[in-house]
PDB file of C-alpha atoms and ligand atoms in Angstrom:
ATOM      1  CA  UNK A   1      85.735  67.425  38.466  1.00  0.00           C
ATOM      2  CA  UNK A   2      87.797  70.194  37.746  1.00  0.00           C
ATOM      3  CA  UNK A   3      88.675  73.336  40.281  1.00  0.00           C
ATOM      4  CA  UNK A   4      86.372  76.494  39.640  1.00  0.00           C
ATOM      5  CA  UNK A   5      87.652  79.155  38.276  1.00  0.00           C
ATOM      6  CA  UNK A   6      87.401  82.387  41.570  1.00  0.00           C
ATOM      7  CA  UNK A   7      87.733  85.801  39.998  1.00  0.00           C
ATOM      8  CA  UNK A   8      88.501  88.071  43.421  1.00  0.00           C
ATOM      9  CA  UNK A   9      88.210  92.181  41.943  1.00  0.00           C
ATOM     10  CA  UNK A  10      89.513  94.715  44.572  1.00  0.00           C
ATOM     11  CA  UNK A  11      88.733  98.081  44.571  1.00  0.00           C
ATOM     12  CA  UNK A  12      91.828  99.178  45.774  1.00  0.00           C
ATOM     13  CA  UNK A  13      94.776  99.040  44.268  1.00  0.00           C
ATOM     14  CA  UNK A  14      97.333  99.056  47.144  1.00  0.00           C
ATOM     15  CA  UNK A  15      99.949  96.289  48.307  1.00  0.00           C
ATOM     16  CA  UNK A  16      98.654  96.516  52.133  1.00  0.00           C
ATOM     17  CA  UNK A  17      94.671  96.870  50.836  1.00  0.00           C
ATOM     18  CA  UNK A  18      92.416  95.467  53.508  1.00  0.00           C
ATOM     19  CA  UNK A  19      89.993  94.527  50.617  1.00  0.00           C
ATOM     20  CA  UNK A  20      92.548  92.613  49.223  1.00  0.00           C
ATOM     21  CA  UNK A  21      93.373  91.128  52.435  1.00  0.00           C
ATOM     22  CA  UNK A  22      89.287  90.171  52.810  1.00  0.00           C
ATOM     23  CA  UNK A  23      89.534  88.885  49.025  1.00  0.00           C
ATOM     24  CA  UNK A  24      92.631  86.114  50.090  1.00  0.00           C
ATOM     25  CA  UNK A  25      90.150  85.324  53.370  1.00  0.00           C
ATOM     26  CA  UNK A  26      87.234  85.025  50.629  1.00  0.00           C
ATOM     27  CA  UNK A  27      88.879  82.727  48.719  1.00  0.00           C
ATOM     28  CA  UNK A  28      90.119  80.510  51.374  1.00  0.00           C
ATOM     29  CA  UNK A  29      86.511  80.403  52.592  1.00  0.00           C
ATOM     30  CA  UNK A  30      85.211  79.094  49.420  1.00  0.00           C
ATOM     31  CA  UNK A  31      87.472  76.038  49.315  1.00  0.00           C
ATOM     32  CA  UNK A  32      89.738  74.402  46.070  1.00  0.00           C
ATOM     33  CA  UNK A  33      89.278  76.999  42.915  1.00  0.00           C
ATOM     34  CA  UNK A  34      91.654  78.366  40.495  1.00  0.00           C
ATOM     35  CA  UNK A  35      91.617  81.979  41.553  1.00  0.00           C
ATOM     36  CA  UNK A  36      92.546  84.487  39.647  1.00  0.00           C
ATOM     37  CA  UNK A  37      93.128  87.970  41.302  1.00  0.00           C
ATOM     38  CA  UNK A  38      91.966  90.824  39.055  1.00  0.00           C
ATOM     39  CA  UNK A  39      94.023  93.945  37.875  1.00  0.00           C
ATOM     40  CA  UNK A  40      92.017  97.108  38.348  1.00  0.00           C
ATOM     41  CA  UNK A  41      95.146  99.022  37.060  1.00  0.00           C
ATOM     42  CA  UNK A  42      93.335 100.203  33.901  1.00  0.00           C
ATOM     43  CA  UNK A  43      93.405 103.459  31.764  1.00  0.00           C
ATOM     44  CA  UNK A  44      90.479 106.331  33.047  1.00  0.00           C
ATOM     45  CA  UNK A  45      87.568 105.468  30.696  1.00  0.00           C
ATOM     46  CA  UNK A  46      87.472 108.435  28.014  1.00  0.00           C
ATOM     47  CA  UNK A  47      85.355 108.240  24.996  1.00  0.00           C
ATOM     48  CA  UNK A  48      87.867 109.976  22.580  1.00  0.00           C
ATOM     49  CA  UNK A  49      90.374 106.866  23.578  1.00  0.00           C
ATOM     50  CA  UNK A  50      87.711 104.183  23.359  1.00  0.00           C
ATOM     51  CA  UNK A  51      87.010 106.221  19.993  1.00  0.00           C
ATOM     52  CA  UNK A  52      90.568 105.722  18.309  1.00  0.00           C
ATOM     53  CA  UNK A  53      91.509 103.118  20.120  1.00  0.00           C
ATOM     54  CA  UNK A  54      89.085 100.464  21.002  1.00  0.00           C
ATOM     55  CA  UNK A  55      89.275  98.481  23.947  1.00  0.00           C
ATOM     56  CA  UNK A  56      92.641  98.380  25.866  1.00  0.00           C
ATOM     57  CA  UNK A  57      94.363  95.100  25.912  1.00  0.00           C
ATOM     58  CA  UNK A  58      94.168  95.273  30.134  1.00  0.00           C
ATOM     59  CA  UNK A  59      90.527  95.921  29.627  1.00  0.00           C
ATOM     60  CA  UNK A  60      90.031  93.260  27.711  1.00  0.00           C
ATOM     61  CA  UNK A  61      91.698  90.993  29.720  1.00  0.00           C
ATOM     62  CA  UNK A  62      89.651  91.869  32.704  1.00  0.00           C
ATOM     63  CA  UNK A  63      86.600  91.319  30.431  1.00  0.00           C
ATOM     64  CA  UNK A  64      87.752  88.001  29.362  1.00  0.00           C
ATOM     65  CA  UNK A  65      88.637  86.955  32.711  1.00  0.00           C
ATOM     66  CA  UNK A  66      84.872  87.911  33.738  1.00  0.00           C
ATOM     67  CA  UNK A  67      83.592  86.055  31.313  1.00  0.00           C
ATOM     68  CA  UNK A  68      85.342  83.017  31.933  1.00  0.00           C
ATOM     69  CA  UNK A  69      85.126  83.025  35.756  1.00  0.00           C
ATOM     70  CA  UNK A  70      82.640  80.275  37.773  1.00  0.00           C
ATOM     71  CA  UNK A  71      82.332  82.657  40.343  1.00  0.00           C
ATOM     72  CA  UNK A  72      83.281  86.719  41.322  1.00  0.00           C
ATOM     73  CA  UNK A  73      83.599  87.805  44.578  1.00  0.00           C
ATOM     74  CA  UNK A  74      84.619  92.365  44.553  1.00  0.00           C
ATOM     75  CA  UNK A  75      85.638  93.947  47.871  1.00  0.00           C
ATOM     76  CA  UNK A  76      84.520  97.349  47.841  1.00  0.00           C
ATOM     77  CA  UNK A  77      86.375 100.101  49.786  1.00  0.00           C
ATOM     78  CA  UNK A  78      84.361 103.229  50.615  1.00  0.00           C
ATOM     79  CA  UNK A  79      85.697 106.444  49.705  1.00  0.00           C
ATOM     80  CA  UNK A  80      83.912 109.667  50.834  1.00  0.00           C
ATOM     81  CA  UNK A  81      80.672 107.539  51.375  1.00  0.00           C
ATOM     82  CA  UNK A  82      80.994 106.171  47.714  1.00  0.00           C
ATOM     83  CA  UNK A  83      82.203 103.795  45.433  1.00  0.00           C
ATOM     84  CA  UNK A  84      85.878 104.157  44.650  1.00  0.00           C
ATOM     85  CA  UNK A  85      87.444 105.891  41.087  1.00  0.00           C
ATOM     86  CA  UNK A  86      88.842 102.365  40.433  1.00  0.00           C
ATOM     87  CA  UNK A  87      86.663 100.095  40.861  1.00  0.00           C
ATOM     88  CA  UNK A  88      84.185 102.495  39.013  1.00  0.00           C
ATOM     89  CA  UNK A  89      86.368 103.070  36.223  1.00  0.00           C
ATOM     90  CA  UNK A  90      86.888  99.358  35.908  1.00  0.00           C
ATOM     91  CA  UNK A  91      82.906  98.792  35.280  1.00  0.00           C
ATOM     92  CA  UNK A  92      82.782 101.194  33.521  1.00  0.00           C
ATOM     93  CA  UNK A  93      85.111 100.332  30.919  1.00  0.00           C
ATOM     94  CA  UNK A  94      83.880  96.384  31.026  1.00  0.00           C
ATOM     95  CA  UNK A  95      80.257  97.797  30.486  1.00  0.00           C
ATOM     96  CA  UNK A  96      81.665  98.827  27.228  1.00  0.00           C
ATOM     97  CA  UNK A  97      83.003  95.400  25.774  1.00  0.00           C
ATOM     98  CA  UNK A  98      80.893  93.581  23.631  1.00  0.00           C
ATOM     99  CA  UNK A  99      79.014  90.575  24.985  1.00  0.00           C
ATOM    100  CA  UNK A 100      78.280  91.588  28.774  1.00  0.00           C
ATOM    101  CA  UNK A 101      80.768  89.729  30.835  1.00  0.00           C
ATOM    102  CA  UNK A 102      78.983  90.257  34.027  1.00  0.00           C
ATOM    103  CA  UNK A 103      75.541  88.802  32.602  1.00  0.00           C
ATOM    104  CA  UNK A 104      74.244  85.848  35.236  1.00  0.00           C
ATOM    105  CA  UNK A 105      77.880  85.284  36.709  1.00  0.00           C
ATOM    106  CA  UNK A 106      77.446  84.453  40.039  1.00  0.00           C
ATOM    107  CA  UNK A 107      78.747  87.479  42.204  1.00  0.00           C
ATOM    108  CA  UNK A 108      79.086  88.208  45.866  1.00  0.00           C
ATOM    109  CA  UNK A 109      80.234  91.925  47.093  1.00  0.00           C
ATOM    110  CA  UNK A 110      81.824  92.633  49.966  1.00  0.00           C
ATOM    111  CA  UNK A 111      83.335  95.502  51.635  1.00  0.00           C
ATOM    112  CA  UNK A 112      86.173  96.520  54.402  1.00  0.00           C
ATOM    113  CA  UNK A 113      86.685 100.114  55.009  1.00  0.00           C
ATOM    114  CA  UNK A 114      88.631 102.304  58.084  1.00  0.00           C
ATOM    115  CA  UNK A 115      84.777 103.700  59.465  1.00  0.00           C
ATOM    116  CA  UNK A 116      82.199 102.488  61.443  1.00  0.00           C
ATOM    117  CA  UNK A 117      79.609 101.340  58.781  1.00  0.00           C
ATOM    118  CA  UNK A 118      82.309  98.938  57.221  1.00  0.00           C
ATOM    119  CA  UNK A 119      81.782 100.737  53.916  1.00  0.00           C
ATOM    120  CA  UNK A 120      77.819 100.384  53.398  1.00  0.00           C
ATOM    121  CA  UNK A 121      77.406 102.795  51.212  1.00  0.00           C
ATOM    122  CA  UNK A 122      80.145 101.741  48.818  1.00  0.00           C
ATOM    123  CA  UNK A 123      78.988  98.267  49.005  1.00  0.00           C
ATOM    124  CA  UNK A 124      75.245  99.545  47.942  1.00  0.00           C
ATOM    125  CA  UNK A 125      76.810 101.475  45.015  1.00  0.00           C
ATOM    126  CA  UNK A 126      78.691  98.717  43.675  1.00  0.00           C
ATOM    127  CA  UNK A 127      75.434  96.633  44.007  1.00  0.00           C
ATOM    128  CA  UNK A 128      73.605  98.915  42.138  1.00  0.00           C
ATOM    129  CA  UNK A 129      76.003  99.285  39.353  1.00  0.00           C
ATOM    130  CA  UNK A 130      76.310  94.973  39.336  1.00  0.00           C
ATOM    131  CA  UNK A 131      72.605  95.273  38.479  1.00  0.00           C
ATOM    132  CA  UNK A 132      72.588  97.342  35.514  1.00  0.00           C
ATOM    133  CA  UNK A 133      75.629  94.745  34.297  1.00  0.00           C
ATOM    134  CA  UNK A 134      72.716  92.252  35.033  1.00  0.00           C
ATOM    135  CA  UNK A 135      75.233  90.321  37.530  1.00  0.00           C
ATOM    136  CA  UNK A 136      73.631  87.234  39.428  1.00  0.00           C
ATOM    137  CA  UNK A 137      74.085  89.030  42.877  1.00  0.00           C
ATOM    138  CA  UNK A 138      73.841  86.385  46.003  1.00  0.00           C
ATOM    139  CA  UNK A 139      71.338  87.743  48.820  1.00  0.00           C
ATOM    140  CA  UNK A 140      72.307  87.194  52.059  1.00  0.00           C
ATOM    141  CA  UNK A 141      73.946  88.573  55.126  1.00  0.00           C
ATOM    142  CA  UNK A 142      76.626  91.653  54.351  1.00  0.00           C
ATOM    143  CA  UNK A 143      80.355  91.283  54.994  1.00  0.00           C
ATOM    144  CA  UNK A 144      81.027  94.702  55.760  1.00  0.00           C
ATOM    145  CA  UNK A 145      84.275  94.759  57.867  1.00  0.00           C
ATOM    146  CA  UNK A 146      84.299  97.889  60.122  1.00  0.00           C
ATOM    147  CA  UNK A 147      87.548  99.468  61.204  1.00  0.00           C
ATOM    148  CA  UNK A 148      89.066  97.474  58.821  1.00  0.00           C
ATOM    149  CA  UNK A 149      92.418  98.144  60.461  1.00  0.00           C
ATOM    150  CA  UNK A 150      92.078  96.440  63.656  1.00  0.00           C
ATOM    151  CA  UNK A 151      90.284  93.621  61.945  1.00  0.00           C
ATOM    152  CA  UNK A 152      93.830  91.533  60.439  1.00  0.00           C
ATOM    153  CA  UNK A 153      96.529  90.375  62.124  1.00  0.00           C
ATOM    154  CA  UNK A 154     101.008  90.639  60.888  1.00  0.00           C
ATOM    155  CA  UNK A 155      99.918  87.909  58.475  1.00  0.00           C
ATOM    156  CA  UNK A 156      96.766  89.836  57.463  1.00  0.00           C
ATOM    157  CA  UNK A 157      94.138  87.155  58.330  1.00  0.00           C
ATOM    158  CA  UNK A 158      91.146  88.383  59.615  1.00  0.00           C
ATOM    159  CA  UNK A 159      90.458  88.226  63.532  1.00  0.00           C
ATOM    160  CA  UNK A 160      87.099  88.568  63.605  1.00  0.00           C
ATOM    161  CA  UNK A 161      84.884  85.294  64.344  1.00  0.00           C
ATOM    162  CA  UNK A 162      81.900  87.082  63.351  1.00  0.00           C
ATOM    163  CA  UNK A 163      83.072  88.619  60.205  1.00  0.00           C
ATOM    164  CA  UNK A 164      84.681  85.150  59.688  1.00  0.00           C
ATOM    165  CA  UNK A 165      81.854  82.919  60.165  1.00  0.00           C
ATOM    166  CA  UNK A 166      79.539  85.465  57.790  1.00  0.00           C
ATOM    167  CA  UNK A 167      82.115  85.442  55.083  1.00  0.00           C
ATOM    168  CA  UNK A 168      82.263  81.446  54.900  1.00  0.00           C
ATOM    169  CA  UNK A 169      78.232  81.062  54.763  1.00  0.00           C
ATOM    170  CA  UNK A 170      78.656  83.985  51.728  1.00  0.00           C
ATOM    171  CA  UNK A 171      81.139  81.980  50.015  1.00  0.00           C
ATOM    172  CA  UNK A 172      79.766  78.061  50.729  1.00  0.00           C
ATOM    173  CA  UNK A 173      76.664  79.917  48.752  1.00  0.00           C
ATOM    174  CA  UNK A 174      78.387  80.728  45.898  1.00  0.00           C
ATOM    175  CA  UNK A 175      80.653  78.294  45.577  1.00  0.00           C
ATOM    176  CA  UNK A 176      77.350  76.259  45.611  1.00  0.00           C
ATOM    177  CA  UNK A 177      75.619  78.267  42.782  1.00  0.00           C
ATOM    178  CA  UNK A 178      78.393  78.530  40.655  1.00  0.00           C
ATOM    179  CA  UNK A 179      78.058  74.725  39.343  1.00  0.00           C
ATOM    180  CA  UNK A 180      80.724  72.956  41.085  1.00  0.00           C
TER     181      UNK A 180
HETATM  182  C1  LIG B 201      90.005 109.279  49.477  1.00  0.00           C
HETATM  183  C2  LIG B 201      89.551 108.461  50.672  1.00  0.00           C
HETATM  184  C3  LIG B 201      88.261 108.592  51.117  1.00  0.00           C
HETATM  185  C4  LIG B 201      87.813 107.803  52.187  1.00  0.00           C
HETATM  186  N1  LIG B 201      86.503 107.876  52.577  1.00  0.00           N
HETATM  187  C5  LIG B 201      86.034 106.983  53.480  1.00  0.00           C
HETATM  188  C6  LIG B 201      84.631 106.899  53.770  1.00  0.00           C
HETATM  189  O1  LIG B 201      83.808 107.613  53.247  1.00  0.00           O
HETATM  190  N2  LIG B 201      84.218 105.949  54.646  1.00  0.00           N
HETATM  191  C7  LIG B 201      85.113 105.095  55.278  1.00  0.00           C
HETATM  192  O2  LIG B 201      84.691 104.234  56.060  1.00  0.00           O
HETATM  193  N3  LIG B 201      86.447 105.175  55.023  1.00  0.00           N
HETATM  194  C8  LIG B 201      86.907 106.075  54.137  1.00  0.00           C
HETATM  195  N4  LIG B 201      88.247 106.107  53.831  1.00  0.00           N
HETATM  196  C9  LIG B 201      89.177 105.214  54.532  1.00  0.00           C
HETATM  197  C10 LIG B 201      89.228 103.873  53.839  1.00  0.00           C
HETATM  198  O3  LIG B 201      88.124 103.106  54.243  1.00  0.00           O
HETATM  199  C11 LIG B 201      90.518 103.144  54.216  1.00  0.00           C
HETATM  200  O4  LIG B 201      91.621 103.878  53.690  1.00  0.00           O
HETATM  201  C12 LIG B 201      90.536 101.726  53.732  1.00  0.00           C
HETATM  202  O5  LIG B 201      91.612 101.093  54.343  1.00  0.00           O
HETATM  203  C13 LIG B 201      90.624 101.655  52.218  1.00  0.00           C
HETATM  204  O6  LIG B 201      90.632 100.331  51.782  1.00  0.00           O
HETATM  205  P1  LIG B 201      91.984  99.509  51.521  1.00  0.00           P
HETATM  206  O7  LIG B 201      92.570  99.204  52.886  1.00  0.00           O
HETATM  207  O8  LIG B 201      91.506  98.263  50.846  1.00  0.00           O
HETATM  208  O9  LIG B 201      92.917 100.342  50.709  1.00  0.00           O
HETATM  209  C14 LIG B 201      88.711 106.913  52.808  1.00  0.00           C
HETATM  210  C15 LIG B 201      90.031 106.819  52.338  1.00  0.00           C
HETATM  211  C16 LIG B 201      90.452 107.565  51.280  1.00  0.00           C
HETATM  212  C17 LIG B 201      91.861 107.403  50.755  1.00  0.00           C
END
């Protein structure tokens, strides 16, 4: 049988991001998979552009790569107790391609952020927007990484047993639902 196909969606766009960092421990959790790491780098949605434009090509790809994904796992960073502009913007504009790439696809969230609730609040916001996309969200325990930057080491592996062993039952479960 083939690898699945791991879609990992940051929401922030930096080199040193700690949700990226948490996205690389996600995917090591959930075992052999093609994984494809998500560009968030997109235009800000605007109506007039959609208008004369259509979709952009990087949207589109993003789309197509949702679509065609076994499984999805998006860290969420909190900014000022909310969702960030990018990974907003991003389901935003995928919310407006034809043929709802987030319908049923198997999707875990997760969340690393600098204060004490490990970004709650942004991970509840991105929940609630992966429900109106009519996502397949995974129940379970949270993986919401606290202080996220005591949590990795030089090598940016995450320290924390806890945080660890949580993260592998999250991604065992969909790696299990996703058909493979
Ligand atoms: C504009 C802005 C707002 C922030 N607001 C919050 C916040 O509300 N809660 C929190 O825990 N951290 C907040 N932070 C700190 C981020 O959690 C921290 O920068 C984190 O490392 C961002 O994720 P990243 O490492 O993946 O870039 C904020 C950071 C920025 C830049």
């Amino acid at each position: 049988m083939s690898n699945p196909t791991l879609l990992t969606i940051s929401g922030a766009l930096r080199k040193g991001s700690h949700n990226r960092m948490l996205l690389a421990e996600a995917a090591q959790a959930f075992g052999p998979a093609d994984v494809i790491e998500a560009d968030l780098n997109l235009p800000l949605y605007d109506g007039d552009l959609e208008a004369a434009e259509g979709i952009p090509s990087s949207v589109q790809t993003l789309a197509n790569q949702i679509t065609n994904a076994d499984a999805i796992v998006i860290s969420a960073p909190e900014y000022n107790k909310g969702i960030s502009g990018v990974l907003k913007n991003a389901l935003d504009w995928v919310s407006r391609v034809e043929g709802m790439a987030f319908k049923d696809k198997p999707t875990v969230v997760i969340a690393a952020s600098a204060g004490r609730t490990g970004g709650e609040t942004a991970h509840f916001m991105t929940h609630s927007c992966l429900t109106q996309l009519q996502a397949h969200l995974l129940p379970g325990p949270s993986v919401l990484v606290a202080g996220a930057m005591n949590e990795f080491d030089a090598d940016g592996r995450l320290t924390n047993e806890h945080y660890l062993h949580t993260l592998t039952i999250r991604m065992q479960a969909l790696r299990a639902i996703s058909g493979q």
